[in-house]
mmCIF file of C-alpha atoms in Angstrom:
data_model
loop_
_atom_site.group_PDB
_atom_site.id
_atom_site.type_symbol
_atom_site.label_atom_id
_atom_site.label_comp_id
_atom_site.label_asym_id
_atom_site.label_seq_id
_atom_site.Cartn_x
_atom_site.Cartn_y
_atom_site.Cartn_z
ATOM 1 C CA UNK Z 112 104.797 50.891 180.599
ATOM 2 C CA UNK Z 113 106.660 52.031 177.012
ATOM 3 C CA UNK Z 114 104.847 49.320 174.716
ATOM 4 C CA UNK Z 115 107.694 48.621 172.193
ATOM 5 C CA UNK Z 116 105.746 44.674 170.712
ATOM 6 C CA UNK Z 117 102.633 43.674 170.749
ATOM 7 C CA UNK Z 118 102.125 40.017 170.588
ATOM 8 C CA UNK Z 119 98.839 38.596 169.271
ATOM 9 C CA UNK Z 120 96.794 34.990 169.574
ATOM 10 C CA UNK Z 121 95.541 33.949 166.553
ATOM 11 C CA UNK Z 122 91.730 32.242 166.654
ATOM 12 C CA UNK Z 123 89.671 34.015 168.359
ATOM 13 C CA UNK Z 124 91.401 37.021 168.738
ATOM 14 C CA UNK Z 125 92.824 38.131 165.011
ATOM 15 C CA UNK Z 126 90.976 36.132 163.171
ATOM 16 C CA UNK Z 127 87.360 33.613 163.702
ATOM 17 C CA UNK Z 128 86.655 30.022 162.204
ATOM 18 C CA UNK Z 129 83.738 30.295 159.837
ATOM 19 C CA UNK Z 130 80.579 28.375 161.370
ATOM 20 C CA UNK Z 131 80.365 24.581 162.371
ATOM 21 C CA UNK Z 132 78.287 24.671 159.578
ATOM 22 C CA UNK Z 133 79.345 26.640 156.701
ATOM 23 C CA UNK Z 134 82.008 23.948 157.123
ATOM 24 C CA UNK Z 135 80.628 20.917 157.360
ATOM 25 C CA UNK Z 136 78.757 22.406 153.896
ATOM 26 C CA UNK Z 137 81.838 23.569 152.207
ATOM 27 C CA UNK Z 138 83.320 19.766 152.437
ATOM 28 C CA UNK Z 139 80.365 17.974 151.635
ATOM 29 C CA UNK Z 140 80.062 19.808 148.158
ATOM 30 C CA UNK Z 141 83.143 20.195 147.453
ATOM 31 C CA UNK Z 142 83.683 16.008 148.068
ATOM 32 C CA UNK Z 143 80.381 15.825 146.515
ATOM 33 C CA UNK Z 144 77.845 14.188 149.228
ATOM 34 C CA UNK Z 145 74.422 14.830 149.185
ATOM 35 C CA UNK Z 146 72.470 14.368 152.854
ATOM 36 C CA UNK Z 147 69.429 15.157 153.549
ATOM 37 C CA UNK Z 148 68.497 18.423 155.362
ATOM 38 C CA UNK Z 149 67.422 16.785 158.433
ATOM 39 C CA UNK Z 150 71.039 14.655 158.677
ATOM 40 C CA UNK Z 151 72.990 17.608 157.753
ATOM 41 C CA UNK Z 152 71.676 19.553 160.828
ATOM 42 C CA UNK Z 153 72.442 16.441 163.102
ATOM 43 C CA UNK Z 154 75.779 16.527 161.750
ATOM 44 C CA UNK Z 155 76.862 19.838 162.346
ATOM 45 C CA UNK Z 156 75.325 19.501 166.050
ATOM 46 C CA UNK Z 157 77.060 16.166 166.503
ATOM 47 C CA UNK Z 158 80.288 17.813 165.302
ATOM 48 C CA UNK Z 159 80.165 21.216 167.512
ATOM 49 C CA UNK Z 160 78.968 18.995 170.437
ATOM 50 C CA UNK Z 161 82.451 17.099 169.982
ATOM 51 C CA UNK Z 162 84.359 19.625 169.247
ATOM 52 C CA UNK Z 163 86.118 18.799 166.261
ATOM 53 C CA UNK Z 164 86.106 21.861 164.076
ATOM 54 C CA UNK Z 165 89.771 23.219 165.417
ATOM 55 C CA UNK Z 166 88.972 27.352 166.792
ATOM 56 C CA UNK Z 167 84.884 26.199 167.083
ATOM 57 C CA UNK Z 168 83.304 25.201 170.365
ATOM 58 C CA UNK Z 169 85.097 23.213 172.445
ATOM 59 C CA UNK Z 170 84.422 19.187 173.684
ATOM 60 C CA UNK Z 171 81.704 19.106 175.170
ATOM 61 C CA UNK Z 172 83.492 16.114 176.193
ATOM 62 C CA UNK Z 173 86.764 14.985 175.697
ATOM 63 C CA UNK Z 174 86.518 10.900 175.767
ATOM 64 C CA UNK Z 175 89.094 8.805 177.921
ATOM 65 C CA UNK Z 176 90.924 7.105 175.405
ATOM 66 C CA UNK Z 177 91.552 11.124 173.414
ATOM 67 C CA UNK Z 178 92.432 13.243 176.452
ATOM 68 C CA UNK Z 179 95.987 13.129 176.613
ATOM 69 C CA UNK Z 180 96.678 13.669 172.813
ATOM 70 C CA UNK Z 181 94.376 16.150 173.511
ATOM 71 C CA UNK Z 182 95.917 17.562 175.906
ATOM 72 C CA UNK Z 183 98.911 18.022 174.362
ATOM 73 C CA UNK Z 184 97.801 18.598 170.529
ATOM 74 C CA UNK Z 185 99.573 21.488 170.005
ATOM 75 C CA UNK Z 186 102.952 20.145 170.341
ATOM 76 C CA UNK Z 187 102.731 19.161 166.399
ATOM 77 C CA UNK Z 188 101.185 18.828 163.416
ATOM 78 C CA UNK Z 189 100.251 14.638 164.056
ATOM 79 C CA UNK Z 190 99.245 14.857 167.468
ATOM 80 C CA UNK Z 191 96.896 18.049 166.270
ATOM 81 C CA UNK Z 192 95.956 16.518 163.464
ATOM 82 C CA UNK Z 193 95.405 13.262 165.267
ATOM 83 C CA UNK Z 194 93.631 15.078 168.003
ATOM 84 C CA UNK Z 195 90.609 16.545 165.977
ATOM 85 C CA UNK Z 196 90.217 13.528 163.969
ATOM 86 C CA UNK Z 197 89.588 11.559 166.958
ATOM 87 C CA UNK Z 198 86.745 14.013 168.190
ATOM 88 C CA UNK Z 199 85.198 14.099 164.816
ATOM 89 C CA UNK Z 200 84.920 10.480 164.162
ATOM 90 C CA UNK Z 201 82.832 10.017 167.771
ATOM 91 C CA UNK Z 202 80.293 11.281 164.668
ATOM 92 C CA UNK Z 203 79.651 8.504 162.115
ATOM 93 C CA UNK Z 204 79.300 11.056 158.813
ATOM 94 C CA UNK Z 205 78.113 9.129 155.615
ATOM 95 C CA UNK Z 206 82.006 8.967 153.686
ATOM 96 C CA UNK Z 207 85.003 7.832 155.506
ATOM 97 C CA UNK Z 208 87.087 10.543 153.691
ATOM 98 C CA UNK Z 209 85.116 12.957 155.533
ATOM 99 C CA UNK Z 210 87.529 13.140 158.523
ATOM 100 C CA UNK Z 211 90.451 13.907 156.481
ATOM 101 C CA UNK Z 212 88.849 16.610 154.489
ATOM 102 C CA UNK Z 213 87.387 18.518 157.499
ATOM 103 C CA UNK Z 214 90.543 19.097 159.083
ATOM 104 C CA UNK Z 215 92.008 19.797 155.679
ATOM 105 C CA UNK Z 216 89.476 22.525 155.519
ATOM 106 C CA UNK Z 217 90.218 24.228 158.290
ATOM 107 C CA UNK Z 218 93.353 25.160 157.422
ATOM 108 C CA UNK Z 219 92.474 26.941 154.120
ATOM 109 C CA UNK Z 220 92.227 31.182 154.093
ATOM 110 C CA UNK Z 221 88.600 30.794 153.141
ATOM 111 C CA UNK Z 222 87.231 29.011 156.758
ATOM 112 C CA UNK Z 223 88.664 32.114 158.302
ATOM 113 C CA UNK Z 224 87.448 35.407 158.748
ATOM 114 C CA UNK Z 225 90.027 38.901 160.123
ATOM 115 C CA UNK Z 226 88.210 40.401 162.913
ATOM 116 C CA UNK Z 227 86.407 43.821 161.111
ATOM 117 C CA UNK Z 228 89.079 46.244 163.120
ATOM 118 C CA UNK Z 229 91.992 43.430 162.871
ATOM 119 C CA UNK Z 230 93.755 45.264 159.458
ATOM 120 C CA UNK Z 231 93.102 48.839 160.898
ATOM 121 C CA UNK Z 232 94.839 48.013 164.177
ATOM 122 C CA UNK Z 233 98.357 46.245 163.053
ATOM 123 C CA UNK Z 234 98.524 48.909 160.184
ATOM 124 C CA UNK Z 235 98.436 51.360 163.557
ATOM 125 C CA UNK Z 236 100.822 49.580 165.250
ATOM 126 C CA UNK Z 237 103.243 49.104 162.408
ATOM 127 C CA UNK Z 238 102.549 53.278 161.482
ATOM 128 C CA UNK Z 239 103.828 53.617 165.326
ATOM 129 C CA UNK Z 240 106.789 51.658 165.241
ATOM 130 C CA UNK Z 241 105.325 48.631 167.526
ATOM 131 C CA UNK Z 242 106.561 45.740 166.336
ATOM 132 C CA UNK Z 243 103.902 42.546 166.396
ATOM 133 C CA UNK Z 244 104.458 38.853 166.289
ATOM 134 C CA UNK Z 245 101.366 36.117 166.122
ATOM 135 C CA UNK Z 246 101.759 33.804 169.728
ATOM 136 C CA UNK Z 247 99.351 30.639 169.080
ATOM 137 C CA UNK Z 248 98.684 27.381 170.015
ATOM 138 C CA UNK Z 249 98.483 25.227 166.250
ATOM 139 C CA UNK Z 250 99.366 22.863 164.894
ATOM 140 C CA UNK Z 251 99.620 23.815 161.067
ATOM 141 C CA UNK Z 252 101.386 26.699 159.283
ATOM 142 C CA UNK Z 253 98.748 29.880 159.619
ATOM 143 C CA UNK Z 254 100.932 32.386 157.505
ATOM 144 C CA UNK Z 255 99.326 31.390 154.114
ATOM 145 C CA UNK Z 256 96.065 32.569 156.209
ATOM 146 C CA UNK Z 257 97.553 35.829 156.760
ATOM 147 C CA UNK Z 258 98.803 36.474 153.643
ATOM 148 C CA UNK Z 259 95.419 35.576 152.140
ATOM 149 C CA UNK Z 260 93.901 37.768 154.491
ATOM 150 C CA UNK Z 261 96.068 40.794 153.163
ATOM 151 C CA UNK Z 262 97.691 40.950 157.470
ATOM 152 C CA UNK Z 263 100.851 39.386 156.834
ATOM 153 C CA UNK Z 264 102.273 43.086 156.093
ATOM 154 C CA UNK Z 265 101.897 43.909 159.567
ATOM 155 C CA UNK Z 266 103.298 40.724 161.580
ATOM 156 C CA UNK Z 267 107.442 40.650 162.071
ATOM 157 C CA UNK Z 268 107.137 36.955 163.330
ATOM 158 C CA UNK Z 269 105.083 33.545 163.871
ATOM 159 C CA UNK Z 270 105.510 32.032 166.861
ATOM 160 C CA UNK Z 271 103.980 28.802 166.728
ATOM 161 C CA UNK Z 272 103.532 25.578 169.392
ATOM 162 C CA UNK Z 273 104.115 22.587 167.074
ATOM 163 C CA UNK Z 274 107.105 25.035 165.548
ATOM 164 C CA UNK Z 275 108.857 24.761 168.526
ATOM 165 C CA UNK Z 276 107.906 22.124 171.238
ATOM 166 C CA UNK Z 277 105.863 23.909 173.414
ATOM 167 C CA UNK Z 278 102.240 25.147 174.389
ATOM 168 C CA UNK Z 279 100.781 28.296 175.940
ATOM 169 C CA UNK Z 280 101.065 28.661 179.292
ATOM 170 C CA UNK Z 281 104.721 27.719 178.781
ATOM 171 C CA UNK Z 282 106.625 30.902 179.773
ATOM 172 C CA UNK Z 283 108.853 29.177 177.203
ATOM 173 C CA UNK Z 284 106.929 29.810 173.957
ATOM 174 C CA UNK Z 285 106.371 34.120 175.465
ATOM 175 C CA UNK Z 286 110.160 34.317 175.699
ATOM 176 C CA UNK Z 287 110.743 32.989 171.749
ATOM 177 C CA UNK Z 288 107.881 35.532 170.789
ATOM 178 C CA UNK Z 289 110.058 38.408 172.480
ATOM 179 C CA UNK Z 290 113.057 37.281 171.356
ATOM 180 C CA UNK Z 291 112.098 36.895 167.768
ATOM 181 C CA UNK Z 292 110.870 40.805 168.250
ATOM 182 C CA UNK Z 293 113.794 41.894 169.774
ATOM 183 C CA UNK Z 294 112.288 42.987 172.823
ATOM 184 C CA UNK Z 295 112.455 42.543 176.771
ATOM 185 C CA UNK Z 296 109.033 40.934 177.970
ATOM 186 C CA UNK Z 297 108.035 43.993 180.383
ATOM 187 C CA UNK Z 298 108.171 46.264 177.239
ATOM 188 C CA UNK Z 299 105.572 44.138 175.443
ATOM 189 C CA UNK Z 300 101.639 43.633 175.761
ATOM 190 C CA UNK Z 301 100.230 39.921 174.888
ATOM 191 C CA UNK Z 302 96.562 40.168 173.111
ATOM 192 C CA UNK Z 303 94.693 36.779 173.220
ATOM 193 C CA UNK Z 304 91.119 35.634 174.134
ATOM 194 C CA UNK Z 305 92.228 32.900 176.388
ATOM 195 C CA UNK Z 306 92.834 33.498 180.079
ATOM 196 C CA UNK Z 307 94.367 30.261 180.934
ATOM 197 C CA UNK Z 308 96.858 29.814 178.175
ATOM 198 C CA UNK Z 309 97.434 33.580 176.911
ATOM 199 C CA UNK Z 310 97.785 34.754 180.083
ATOM 200 C CA UNK Z 311 101.005 32.852 181.173
ATOM 201 C CA UNK Z 312 102.913 35.860 179.966
ATOM 202 C CA UNK Z 313 102.462 37.575 183.158
ATOM 203 C CA UNK Z 314 104.860 35.183 184.408
ATOM 204 C CA UNK Z 315 107.189 37.106 182.193
ATOM 205 C CA UNK Z 316 106.579 40.376 183.246
ATOM 206 C CA UNK Z 317 104.120 41.364 179.882
ATOM 207 C CA UNK Z 318 101.026 43.306 180.271
ATOM 208 C CA UNK Z 319 98.213 41.026 178.984
ATOM 209 C CA UNK Z 320 94.953 42.709 177.532
ATOM 210 C CA UNK Z 321 91.967 39.888 177.050
ATOM 211 C CA UNK Z 322 89.624 40.186 174.073
ATOM 212 C CA UNK Z 323 85.969 38.374 174.309
ATOM 213 C CA UNK Z 324 85.620 34.799 172.002
ATOM 214 C CA UNK Z 325 82.753 35.942 170.098
ATOM 215 C CA UNK Z 326 82.184 35.597 166.374
ATOM 216 C CA UNK Z 327 83.503 38.011 163.921
ATOM 217 C CA UNK Z 328 79.958 40.156 163.471
ATOM 218 C CA UNK Z 329 79.516 39.975 167.208
ATOM 219 C CA UNK Z 330 83.158 41.482 168.043
ATOM 220 C CA UNK Z 331 83.759 44.628 165.392
ATOM 221 C CA UNK Z 332 85.768 46.761 167.772
ATOM 222 C CA UNK Z 333 87.475 44.454 170.037
ATOM 223 C CA UNK Z 334 91.072 44.738 169.043
ATOM 224 C CA UNK Z 335 90.984 49.108 169.255
ATOM 225 C CA UNK Z 336 91.715 49.536 173.083
ATOM 226 C CA UNK Z 337 94.890 47.836 172.474
ATOM 227 C CA UNK Z 338 95.820 51.040 170.873
ATOM 228 C CA UNK Z 339 95.300 52.664 173.840
ATOM 229 C CA UNK Z 340 97.098 50.412 175.981
ATOM 230 C CA UNK Z 341 100.183 51.105 173.409
ATOM 231 C CA UNK Z 342 99.018 54.805 173.996
#
């Protein structure tokens, strides 16, 4: 197989969201809300269990009232926000404005950290003439995050579920990505961290490579095997 194009997932593949405790602390400080240390630890643990941080740990349990919304959260910006703020509202926080503030925080560049080898791998793919698209199940525009971290220069296209009303593993989203970079799926490699979602690219004939969904510090070179696969 000659790889002419590479599709990359976003969260857990190229960049990683900040830990729940950092996320919560940033929002509390920004809003001037003070809580006791024990309460802070409790809020952080409950938010993590609820799966309220997009890109973080999945919900341990999705309330029945949110089940349909959760399953289709990446089809629109409205559904994405409603799903995650709905999960967060299972936790009784001291300020009602915190729920929307927490959601807004996760969309900021400061909330995301590129994996240590992301720039190296994307830059080398560009040097080799391999086209790159980011294909993400998401409910907001991640382009500013890529620009802020200096990764946008190596990305040829962004194919985001909420902009097209289709989410992975539907082959339609991967089809759009292959079309965006102008390559036949048989010449394209999909790189992601979710077998159920990113594995959908295989239906089109794309090769698929999975990376481990780990904190950035624990995966310093997880993307480098992509360069060997590209050749």
